[in-house]
PDB file of C-alpha atoms and ligand atoms in Angstrom:
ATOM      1  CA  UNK B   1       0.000   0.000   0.000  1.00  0.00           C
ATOM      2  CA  UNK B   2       1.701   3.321  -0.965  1.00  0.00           C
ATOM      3  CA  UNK B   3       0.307   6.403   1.210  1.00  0.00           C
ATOM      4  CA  UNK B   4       1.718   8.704  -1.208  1.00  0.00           C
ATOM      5  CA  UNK B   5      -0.107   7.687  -4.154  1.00  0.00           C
ATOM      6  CA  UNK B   6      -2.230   9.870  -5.851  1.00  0.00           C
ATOM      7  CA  UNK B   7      -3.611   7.441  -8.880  1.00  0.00           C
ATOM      8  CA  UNK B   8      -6.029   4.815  -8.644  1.00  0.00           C
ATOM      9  CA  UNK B   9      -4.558   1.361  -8.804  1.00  0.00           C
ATOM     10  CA  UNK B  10      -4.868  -0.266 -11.767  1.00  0.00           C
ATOM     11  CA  UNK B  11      -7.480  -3.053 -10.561  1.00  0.00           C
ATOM     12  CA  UNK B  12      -9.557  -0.427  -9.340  1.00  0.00           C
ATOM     13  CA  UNK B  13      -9.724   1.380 -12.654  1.00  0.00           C
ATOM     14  CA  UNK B  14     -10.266  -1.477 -14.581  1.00  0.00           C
ATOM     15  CA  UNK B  15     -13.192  -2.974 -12.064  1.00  0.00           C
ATOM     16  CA  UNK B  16     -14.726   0.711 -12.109  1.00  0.00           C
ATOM     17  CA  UNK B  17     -15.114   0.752 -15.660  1.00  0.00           C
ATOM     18  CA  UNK B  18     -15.820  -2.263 -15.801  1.00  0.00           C
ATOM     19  CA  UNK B  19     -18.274  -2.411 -13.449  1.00  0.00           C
ATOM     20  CA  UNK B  20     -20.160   0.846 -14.447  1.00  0.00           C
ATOM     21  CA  UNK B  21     -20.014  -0.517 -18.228  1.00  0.00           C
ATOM     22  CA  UNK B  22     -21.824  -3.465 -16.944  1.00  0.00           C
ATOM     23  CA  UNK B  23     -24.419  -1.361 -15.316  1.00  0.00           C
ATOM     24  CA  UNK B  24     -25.028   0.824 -18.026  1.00  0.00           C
ATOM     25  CA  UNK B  25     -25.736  -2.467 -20.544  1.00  0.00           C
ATOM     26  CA  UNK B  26     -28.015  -3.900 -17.953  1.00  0.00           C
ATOM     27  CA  UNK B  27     -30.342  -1.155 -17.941  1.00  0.00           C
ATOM     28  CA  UNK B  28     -30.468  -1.249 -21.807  1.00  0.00           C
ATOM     29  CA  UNK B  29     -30.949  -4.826 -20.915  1.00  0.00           C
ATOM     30  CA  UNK B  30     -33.957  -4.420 -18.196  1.00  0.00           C
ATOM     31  CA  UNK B  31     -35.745  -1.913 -20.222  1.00  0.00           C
ATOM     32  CA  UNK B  32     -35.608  -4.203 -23.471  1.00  0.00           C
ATOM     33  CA  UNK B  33     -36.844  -7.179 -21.935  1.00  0.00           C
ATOM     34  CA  UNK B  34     -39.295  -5.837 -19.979  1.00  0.00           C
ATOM     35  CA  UNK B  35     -40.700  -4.651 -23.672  1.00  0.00           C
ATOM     36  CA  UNK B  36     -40.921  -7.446 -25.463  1.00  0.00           C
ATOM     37  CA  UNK B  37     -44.073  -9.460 -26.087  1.00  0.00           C
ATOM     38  CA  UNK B  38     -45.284 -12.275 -23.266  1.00  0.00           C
ATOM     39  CA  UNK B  39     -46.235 -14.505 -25.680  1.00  0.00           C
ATOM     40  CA  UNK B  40     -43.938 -15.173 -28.626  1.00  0.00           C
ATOM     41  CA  UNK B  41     -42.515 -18.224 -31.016  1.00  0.00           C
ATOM     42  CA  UNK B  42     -39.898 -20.342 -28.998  1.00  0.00           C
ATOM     43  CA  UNK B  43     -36.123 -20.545 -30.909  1.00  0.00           C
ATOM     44  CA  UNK B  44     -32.962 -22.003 -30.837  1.00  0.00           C
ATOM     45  CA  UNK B  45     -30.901 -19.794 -31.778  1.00  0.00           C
ATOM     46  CA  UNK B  46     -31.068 -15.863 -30.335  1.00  0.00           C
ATOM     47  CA  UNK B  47     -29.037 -12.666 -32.431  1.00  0.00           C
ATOM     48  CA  UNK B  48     -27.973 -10.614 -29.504  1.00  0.00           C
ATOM     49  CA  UNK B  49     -30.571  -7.418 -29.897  1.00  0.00           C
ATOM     50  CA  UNK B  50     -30.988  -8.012 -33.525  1.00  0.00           C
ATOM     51  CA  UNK B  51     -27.848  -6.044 -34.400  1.00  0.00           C
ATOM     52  CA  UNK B  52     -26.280  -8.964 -36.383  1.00  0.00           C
ATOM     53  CA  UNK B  53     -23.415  -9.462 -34.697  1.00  0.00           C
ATOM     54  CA  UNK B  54     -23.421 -11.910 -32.476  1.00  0.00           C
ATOM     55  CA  UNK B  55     -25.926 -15.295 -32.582  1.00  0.00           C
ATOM     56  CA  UNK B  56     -26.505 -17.115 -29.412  1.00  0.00           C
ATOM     57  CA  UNK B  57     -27.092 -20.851 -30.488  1.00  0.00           C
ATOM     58  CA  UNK B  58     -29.294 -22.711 -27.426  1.00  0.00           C
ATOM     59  CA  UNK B  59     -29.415 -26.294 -26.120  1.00  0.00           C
ATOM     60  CA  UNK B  60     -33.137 -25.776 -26.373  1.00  0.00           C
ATOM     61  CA  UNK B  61     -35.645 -23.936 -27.641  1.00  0.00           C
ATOM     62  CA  UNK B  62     -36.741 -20.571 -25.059  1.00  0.00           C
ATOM     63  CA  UNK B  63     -39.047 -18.182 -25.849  1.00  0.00           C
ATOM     64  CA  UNK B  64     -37.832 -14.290 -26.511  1.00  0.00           C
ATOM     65  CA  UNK B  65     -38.443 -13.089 -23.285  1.00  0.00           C
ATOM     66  CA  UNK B  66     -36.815 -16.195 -21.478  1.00  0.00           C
ATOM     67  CA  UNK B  67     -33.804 -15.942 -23.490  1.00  0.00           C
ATOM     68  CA  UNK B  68     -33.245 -12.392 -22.446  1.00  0.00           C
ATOM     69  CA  UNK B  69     -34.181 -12.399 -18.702  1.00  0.00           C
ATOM     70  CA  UNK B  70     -32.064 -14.975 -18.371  1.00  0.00           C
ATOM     71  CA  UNK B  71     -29.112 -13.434 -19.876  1.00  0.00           C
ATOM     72  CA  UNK B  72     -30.404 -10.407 -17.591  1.00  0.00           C
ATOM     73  CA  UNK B  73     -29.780 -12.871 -14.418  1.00  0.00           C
ATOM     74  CA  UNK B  74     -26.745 -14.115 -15.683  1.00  0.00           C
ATOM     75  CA  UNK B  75     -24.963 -11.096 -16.308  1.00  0.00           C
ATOM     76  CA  UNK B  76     -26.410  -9.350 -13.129  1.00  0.00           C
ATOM     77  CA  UNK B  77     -25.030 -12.549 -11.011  1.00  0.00           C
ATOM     78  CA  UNK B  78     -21.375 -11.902 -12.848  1.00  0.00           C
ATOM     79  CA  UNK B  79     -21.702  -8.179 -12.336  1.00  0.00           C
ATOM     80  CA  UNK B  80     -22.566  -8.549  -8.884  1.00  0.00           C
ATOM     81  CA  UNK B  81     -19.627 -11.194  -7.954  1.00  0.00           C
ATOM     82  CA  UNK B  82     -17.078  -8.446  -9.638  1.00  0.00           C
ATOM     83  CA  UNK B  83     -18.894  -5.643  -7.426  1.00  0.00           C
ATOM     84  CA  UNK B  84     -18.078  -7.919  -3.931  1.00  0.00           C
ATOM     85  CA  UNK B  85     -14.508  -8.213  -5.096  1.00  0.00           C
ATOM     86  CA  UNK B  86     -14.116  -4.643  -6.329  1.00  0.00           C
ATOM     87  CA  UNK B  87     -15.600  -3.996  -2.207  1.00  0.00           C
ATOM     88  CA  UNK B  88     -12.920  -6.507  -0.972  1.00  0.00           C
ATOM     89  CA  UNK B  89      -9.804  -4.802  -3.246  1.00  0.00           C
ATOM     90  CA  UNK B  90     -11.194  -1.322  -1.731  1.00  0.00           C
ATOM     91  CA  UNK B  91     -11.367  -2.615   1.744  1.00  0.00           C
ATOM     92  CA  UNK B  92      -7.566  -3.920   1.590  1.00  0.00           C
ATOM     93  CA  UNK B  93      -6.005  -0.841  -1.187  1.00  0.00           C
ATOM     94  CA  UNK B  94      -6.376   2.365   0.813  1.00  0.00           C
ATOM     95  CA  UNK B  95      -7.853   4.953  -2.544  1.00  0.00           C
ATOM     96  CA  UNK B  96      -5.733   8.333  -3.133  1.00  0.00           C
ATOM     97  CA  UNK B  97      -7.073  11.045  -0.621  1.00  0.00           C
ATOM     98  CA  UNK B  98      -9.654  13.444  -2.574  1.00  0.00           C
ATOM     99  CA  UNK B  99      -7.295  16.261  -3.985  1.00  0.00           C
ATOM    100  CA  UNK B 100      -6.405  19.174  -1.273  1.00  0.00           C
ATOM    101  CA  UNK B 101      -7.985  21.591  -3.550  1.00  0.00           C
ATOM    102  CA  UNK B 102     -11.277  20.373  -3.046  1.00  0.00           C
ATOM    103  CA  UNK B 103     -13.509  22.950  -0.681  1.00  0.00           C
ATOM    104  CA  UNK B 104     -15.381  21.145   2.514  1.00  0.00           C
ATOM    105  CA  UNK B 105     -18.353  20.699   0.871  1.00  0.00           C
ATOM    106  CA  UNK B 106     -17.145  19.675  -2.113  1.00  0.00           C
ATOM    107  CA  UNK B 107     -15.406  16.117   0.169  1.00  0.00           C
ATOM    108  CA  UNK B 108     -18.107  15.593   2.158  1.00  0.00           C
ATOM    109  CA  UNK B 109     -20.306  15.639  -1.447  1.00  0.00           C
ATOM    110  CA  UNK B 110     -17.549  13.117  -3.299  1.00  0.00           C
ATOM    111  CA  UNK B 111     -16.869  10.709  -0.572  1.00  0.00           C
ATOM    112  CA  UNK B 112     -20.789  10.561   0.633  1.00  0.00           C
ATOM    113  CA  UNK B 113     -21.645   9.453  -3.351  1.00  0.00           C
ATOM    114  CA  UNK B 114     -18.734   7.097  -3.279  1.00  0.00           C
ATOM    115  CA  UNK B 115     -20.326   5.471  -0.454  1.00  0.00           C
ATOM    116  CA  UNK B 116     -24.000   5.506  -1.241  1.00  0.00           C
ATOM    117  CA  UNK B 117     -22.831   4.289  -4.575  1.00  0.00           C
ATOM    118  CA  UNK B 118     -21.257   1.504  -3.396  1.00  0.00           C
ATOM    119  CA  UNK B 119     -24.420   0.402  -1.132  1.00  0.00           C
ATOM    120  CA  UNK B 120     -26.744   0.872  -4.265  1.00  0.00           C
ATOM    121  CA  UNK B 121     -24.068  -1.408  -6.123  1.00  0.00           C
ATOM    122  CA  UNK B 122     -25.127  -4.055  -3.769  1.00  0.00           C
ATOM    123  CA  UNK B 123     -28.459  -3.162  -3.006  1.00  0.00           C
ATOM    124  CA  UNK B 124     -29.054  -3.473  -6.937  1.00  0.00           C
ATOM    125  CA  UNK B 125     -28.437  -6.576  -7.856  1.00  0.00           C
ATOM    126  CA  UNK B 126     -29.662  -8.014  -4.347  1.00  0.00           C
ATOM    127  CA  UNK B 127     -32.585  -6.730  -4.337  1.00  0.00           C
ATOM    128  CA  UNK B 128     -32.663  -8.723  -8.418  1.00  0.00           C
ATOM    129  CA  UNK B 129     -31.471 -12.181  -6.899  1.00  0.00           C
ATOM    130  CA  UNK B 130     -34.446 -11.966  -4.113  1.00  0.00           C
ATOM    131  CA  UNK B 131     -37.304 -11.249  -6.742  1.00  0.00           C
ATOM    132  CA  UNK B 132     -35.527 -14.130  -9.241  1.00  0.00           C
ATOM    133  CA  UNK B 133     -35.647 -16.153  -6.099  1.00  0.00           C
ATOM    134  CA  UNK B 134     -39.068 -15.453  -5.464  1.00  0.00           C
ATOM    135  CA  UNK B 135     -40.852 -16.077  -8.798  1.00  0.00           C
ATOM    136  CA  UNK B 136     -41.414 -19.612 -10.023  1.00  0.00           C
ATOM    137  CA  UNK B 137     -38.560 -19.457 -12.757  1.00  0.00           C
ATOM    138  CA  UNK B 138     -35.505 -19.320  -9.944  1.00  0.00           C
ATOM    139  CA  UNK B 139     -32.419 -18.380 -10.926  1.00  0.00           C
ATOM    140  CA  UNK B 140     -29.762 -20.006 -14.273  1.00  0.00           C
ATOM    141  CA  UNK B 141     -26.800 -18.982 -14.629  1.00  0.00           C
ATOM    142  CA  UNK B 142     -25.778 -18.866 -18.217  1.00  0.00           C
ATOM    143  CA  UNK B 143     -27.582 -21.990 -18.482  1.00  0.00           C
ATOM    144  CA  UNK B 144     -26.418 -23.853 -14.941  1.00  0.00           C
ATOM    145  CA  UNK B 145     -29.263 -24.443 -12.127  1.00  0.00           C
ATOM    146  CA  UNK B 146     -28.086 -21.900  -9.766  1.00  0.00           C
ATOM    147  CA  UNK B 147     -31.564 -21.662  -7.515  1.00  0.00           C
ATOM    148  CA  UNK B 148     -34.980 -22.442  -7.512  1.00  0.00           C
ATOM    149  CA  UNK B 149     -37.462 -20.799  -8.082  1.00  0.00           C
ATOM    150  CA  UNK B 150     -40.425 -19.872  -4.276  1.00  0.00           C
ATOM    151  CA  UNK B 151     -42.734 -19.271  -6.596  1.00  0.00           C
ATOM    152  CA  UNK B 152     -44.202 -15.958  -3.949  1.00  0.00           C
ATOM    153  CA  UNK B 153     -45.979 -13.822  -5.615  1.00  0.00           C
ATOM    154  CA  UNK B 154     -46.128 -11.275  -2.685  1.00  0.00           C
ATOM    155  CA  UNK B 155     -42.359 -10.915  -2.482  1.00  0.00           C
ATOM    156  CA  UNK B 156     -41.929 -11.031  -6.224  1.00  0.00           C
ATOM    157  CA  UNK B 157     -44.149  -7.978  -6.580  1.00  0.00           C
ATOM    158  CA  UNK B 158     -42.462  -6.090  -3.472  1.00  0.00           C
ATOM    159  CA  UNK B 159     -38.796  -6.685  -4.830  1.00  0.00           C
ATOM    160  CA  UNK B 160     -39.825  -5.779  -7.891  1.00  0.00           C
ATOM    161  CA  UNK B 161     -40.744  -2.378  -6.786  1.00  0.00           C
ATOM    162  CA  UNK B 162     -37.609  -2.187  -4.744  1.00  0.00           C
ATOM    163  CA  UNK B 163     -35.453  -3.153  -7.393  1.00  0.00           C
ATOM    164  CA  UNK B 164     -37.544  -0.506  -9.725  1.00  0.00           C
ATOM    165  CA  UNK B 165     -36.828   1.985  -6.698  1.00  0.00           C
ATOM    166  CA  UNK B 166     -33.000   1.601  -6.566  1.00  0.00           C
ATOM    167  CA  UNK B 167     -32.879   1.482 -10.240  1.00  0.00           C
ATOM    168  CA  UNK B 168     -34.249   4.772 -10.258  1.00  0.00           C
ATOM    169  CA  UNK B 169     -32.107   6.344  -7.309  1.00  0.00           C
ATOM    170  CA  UNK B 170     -28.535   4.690  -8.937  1.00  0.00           C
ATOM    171  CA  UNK B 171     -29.098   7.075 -12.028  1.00  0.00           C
ATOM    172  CA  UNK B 172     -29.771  10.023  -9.851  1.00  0.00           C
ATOM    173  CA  UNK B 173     -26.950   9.599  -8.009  1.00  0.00           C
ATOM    174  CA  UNK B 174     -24.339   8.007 -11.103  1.00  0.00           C
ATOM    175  CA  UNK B 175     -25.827  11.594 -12.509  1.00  0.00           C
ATOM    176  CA  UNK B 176     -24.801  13.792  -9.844  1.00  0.00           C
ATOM    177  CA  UNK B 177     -21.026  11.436  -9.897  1.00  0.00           C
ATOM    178  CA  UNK B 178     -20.753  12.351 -13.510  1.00  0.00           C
ATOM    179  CA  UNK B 179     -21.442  15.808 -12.867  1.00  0.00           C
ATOM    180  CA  UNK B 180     -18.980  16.177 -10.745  1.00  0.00           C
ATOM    181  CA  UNK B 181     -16.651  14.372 -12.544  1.00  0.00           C
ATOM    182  CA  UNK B 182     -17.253  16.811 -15.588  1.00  0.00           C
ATOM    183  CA  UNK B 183     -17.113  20.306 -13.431  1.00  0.00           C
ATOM    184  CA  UNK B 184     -13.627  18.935 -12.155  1.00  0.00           C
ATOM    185  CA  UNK B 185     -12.521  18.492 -15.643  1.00  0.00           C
ATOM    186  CA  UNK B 186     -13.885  21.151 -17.573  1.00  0.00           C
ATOM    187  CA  UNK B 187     -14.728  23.864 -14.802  1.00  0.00           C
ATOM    188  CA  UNK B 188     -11.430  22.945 -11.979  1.00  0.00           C
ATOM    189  CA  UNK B 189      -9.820  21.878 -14.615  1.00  0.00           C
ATOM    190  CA  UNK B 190      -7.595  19.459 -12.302  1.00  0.00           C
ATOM    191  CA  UNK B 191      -6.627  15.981 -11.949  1.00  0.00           C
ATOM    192  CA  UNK B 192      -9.857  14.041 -10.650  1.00  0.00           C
ATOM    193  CA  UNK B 193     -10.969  12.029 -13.566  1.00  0.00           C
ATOM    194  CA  UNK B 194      -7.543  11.552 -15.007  1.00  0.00           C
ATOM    195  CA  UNK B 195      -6.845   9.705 -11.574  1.00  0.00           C
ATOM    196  CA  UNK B 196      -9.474   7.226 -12.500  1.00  0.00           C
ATOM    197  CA  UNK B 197      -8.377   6.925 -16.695  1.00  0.00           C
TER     198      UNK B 197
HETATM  199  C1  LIG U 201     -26.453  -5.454 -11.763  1.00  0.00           C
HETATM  200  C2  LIG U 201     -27.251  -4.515 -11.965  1.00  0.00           C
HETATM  201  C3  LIG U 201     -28.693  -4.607 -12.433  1.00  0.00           C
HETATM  202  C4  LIG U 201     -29.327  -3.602 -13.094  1.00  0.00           C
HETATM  203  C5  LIG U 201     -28.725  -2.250 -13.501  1.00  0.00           C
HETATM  204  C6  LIG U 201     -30.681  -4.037 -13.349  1.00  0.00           C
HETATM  205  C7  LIG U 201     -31.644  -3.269 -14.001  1.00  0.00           C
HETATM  206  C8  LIG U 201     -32.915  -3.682 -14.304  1.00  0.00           C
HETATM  207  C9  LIG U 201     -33.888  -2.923 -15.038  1.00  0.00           C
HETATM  208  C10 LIG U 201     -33.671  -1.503 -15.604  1.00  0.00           C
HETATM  209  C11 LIG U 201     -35.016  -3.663 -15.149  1.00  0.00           C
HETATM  210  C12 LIG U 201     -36.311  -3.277 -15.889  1.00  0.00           C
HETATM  211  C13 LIG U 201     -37.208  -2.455 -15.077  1.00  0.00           C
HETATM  212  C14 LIG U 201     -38.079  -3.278 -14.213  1.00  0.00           C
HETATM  213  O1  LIG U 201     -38.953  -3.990 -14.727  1.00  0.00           O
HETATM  214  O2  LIG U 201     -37.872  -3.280 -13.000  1.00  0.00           O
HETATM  215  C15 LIG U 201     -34.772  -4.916 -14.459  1.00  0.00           C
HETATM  216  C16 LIG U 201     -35.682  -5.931 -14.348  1.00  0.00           C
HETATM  217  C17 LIG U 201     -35.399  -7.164 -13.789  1.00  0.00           C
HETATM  218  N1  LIG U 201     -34.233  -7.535 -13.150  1.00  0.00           N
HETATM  219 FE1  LIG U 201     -32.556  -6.431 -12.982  1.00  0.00          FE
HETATM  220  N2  LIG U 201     -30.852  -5.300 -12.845  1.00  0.00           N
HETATM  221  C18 LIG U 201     -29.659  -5.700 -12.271  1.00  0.00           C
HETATM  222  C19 LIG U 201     -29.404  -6.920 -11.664  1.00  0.00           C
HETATM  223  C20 LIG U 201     -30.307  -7.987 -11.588  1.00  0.00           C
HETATM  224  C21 LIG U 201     -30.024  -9.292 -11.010  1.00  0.00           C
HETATM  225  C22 LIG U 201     -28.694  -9.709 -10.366  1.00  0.00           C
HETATM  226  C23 LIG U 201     -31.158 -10.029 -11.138  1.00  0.00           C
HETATM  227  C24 LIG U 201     -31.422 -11.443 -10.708  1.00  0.00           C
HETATM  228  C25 LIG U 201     -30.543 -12.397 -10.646  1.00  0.00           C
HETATM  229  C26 LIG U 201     -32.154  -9.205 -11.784  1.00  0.00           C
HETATM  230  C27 LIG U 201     -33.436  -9.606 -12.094  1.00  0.00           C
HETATM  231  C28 LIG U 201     -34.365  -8.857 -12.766  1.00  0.00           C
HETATM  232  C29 LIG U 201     -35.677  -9.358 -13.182  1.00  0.00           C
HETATM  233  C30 LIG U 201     -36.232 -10.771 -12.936  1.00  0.00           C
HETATM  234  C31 LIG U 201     -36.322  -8.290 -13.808  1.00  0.00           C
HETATM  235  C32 LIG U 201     -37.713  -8.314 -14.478  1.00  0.00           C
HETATM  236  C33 LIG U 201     -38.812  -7.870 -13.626  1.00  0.00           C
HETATM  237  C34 LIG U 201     -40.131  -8.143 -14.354  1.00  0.00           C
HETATM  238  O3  LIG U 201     -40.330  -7.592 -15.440  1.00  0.00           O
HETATM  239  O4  LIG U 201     -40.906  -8.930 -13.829  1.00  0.00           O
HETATM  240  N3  LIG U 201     -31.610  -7.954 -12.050  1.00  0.00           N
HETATM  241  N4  LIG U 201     -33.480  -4.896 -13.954  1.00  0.00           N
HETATM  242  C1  LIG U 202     -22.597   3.081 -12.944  1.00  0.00           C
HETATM  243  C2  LIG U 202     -21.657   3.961 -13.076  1.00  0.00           C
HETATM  244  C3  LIG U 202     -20.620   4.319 -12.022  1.00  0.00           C
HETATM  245  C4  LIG U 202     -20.470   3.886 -10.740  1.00  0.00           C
HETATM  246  C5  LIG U 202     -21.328   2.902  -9.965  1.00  0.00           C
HETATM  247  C6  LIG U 202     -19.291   4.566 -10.197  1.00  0.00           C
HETATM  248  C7  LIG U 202     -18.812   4.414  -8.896  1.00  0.00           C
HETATM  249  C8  LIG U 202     -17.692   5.021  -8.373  1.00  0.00           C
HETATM  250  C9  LIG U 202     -17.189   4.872  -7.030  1.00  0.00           C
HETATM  251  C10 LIG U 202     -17.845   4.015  -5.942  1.00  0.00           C
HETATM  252  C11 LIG U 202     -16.065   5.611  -6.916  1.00  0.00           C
HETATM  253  C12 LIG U 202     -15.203   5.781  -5.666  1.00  0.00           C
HETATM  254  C13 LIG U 202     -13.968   4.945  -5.760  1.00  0.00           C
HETATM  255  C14 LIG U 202     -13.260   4.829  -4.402  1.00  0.00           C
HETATM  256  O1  LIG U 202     -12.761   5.848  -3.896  1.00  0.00           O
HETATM  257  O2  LIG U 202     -13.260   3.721  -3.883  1.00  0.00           O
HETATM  258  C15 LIG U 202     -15.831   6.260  -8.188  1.00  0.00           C
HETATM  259  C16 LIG U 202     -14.787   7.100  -8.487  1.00  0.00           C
HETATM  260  C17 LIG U 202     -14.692   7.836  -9.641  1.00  0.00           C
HETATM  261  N1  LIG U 202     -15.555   7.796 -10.733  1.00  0.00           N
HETATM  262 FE1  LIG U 202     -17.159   6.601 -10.956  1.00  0.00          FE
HETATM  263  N2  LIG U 202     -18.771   5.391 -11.155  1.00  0.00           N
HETATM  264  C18 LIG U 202     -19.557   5.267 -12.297  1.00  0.00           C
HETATM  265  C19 LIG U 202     -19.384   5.921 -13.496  1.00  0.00           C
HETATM  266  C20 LIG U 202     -18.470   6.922 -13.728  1.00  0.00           C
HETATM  267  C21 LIG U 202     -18.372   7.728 -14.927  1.00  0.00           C
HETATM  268  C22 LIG U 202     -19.276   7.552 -16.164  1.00  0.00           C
HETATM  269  C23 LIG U 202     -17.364   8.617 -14.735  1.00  0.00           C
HETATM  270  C24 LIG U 202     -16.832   9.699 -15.650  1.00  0.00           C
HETATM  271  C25 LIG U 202     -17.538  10.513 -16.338  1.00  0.00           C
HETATM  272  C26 LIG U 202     -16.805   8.355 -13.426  1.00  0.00           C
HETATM  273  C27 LIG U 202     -15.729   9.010 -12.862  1.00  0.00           C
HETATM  274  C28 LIG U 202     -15.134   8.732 -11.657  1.00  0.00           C
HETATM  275  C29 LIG U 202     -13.943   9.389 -11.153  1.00  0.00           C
HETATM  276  C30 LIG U 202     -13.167  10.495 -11.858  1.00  0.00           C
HETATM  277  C31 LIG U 202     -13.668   8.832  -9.902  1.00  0.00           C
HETATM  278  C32 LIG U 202     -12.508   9.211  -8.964  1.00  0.00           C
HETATM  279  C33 LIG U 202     -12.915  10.333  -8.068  1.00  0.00           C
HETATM  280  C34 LIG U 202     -11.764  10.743  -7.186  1.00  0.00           C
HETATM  281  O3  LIG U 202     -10.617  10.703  -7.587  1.00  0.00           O
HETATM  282  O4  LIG U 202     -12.014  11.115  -6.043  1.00  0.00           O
HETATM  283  N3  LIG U 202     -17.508   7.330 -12.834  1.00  0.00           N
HETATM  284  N4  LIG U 202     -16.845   5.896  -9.061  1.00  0.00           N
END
């Protein structure tokens, strides 16, 4: 660990962008699955978005909206285990201090985001897993069994909100983060985002 540093490490740049890339896609993701019809012909054989580029051949046939929320639960499970190990390299790599330059409010502002966004990064996905968990479809991962399906309407419904909810308050706040980051570059004109590039 290296007190002096004023960078990011390396791993923690490449799980940040990383990470937020991830987050980004599965809104995209969310919202386009959540669209498409309930009722549609079963396939084989899936081209990622329709944007011929990539087919996705199947063991068996799945309708649309299987295929997708699926691939929304796997990806969310992968994102999620990268998110608990991005936590753990935080916990044991001490980050650069925020830049002396900043003014009082403008530390209290950075590091209280930081750490909300790092409880909505868990909060996320969790509160995903526990709906999955609670409808009568369980949980695959990229095709493996990973956990059954309750089948509880109830809870399905509630995390559903929730996850809706903290959907909602993530972009507020990843707003209000890329704000900032964009005053410090283009209005302090200093070092903050090129410690994270
Ligand atoms: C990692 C970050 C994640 C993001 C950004 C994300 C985002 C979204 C969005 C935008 C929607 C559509 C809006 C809605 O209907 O609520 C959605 C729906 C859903 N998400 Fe996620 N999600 C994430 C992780 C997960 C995980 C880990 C799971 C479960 C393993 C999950 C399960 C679901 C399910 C089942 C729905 C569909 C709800 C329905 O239409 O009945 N999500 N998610
Ligand atoms: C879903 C999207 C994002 C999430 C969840 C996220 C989350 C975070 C977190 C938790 C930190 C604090 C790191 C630490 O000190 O441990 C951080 C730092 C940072 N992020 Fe993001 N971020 C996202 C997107 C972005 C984007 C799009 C930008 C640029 C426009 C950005 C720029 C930065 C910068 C410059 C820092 C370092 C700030 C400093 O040096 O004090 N982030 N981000």
């Amino acid at each position: 660990m290296n007190l002096a540093s004023t960078r990011y490490t390396k791993t923690a740049k490449f799980l940040h962008w990383l990470i937020a890339l991830g987050i980004f896609f599965m809104f995209g993701l969310g919202w386009y699955m959540s669209e498409l019809p309930k009722e549609a012909p079963k396939q084989m054989a899936y081209d990622l978005f329709d944007l011929g580029i990539y087919t996705w051949q199947l063991t068996k046939e799945v309708s649309p909206r299987t295929f997708y929320y699926n691939l929304h639960k796997s990806i969310g499970i992968t994102i999620f285990a990268l998110i608990l190990i991005r936590i753990l390299w935080r916990i044991s790599h001490r980050p650069p201090a925020l830049l002396t330059s900043y003014k009082a409010w403008e530390r209290k502002l950075a590091s209280g985001v930081h750490y909300f966004l790092y409880l909505l990064m868990v909060a996320l996905p969790v509160s995903g897993i526990i709906m999955a968990i609670n409808s009568k479809y369980g949980i695959k991962w990229f095709g493996i069994d990973f956990i059954e399906g309750f089948d509880n309407k109830a809870m399905r419904e509630l995390y559903h909100e929730v996850h809706e909810v903290i959907g909602i308050v993530i972009l507020v706040v990843v707003a209000v983060h890329i704000l900032g980051a964009l005053k410090h570059k283009f209005i302090d004109k200093d070092e903050t985002l090129k410690r994270m590039l």
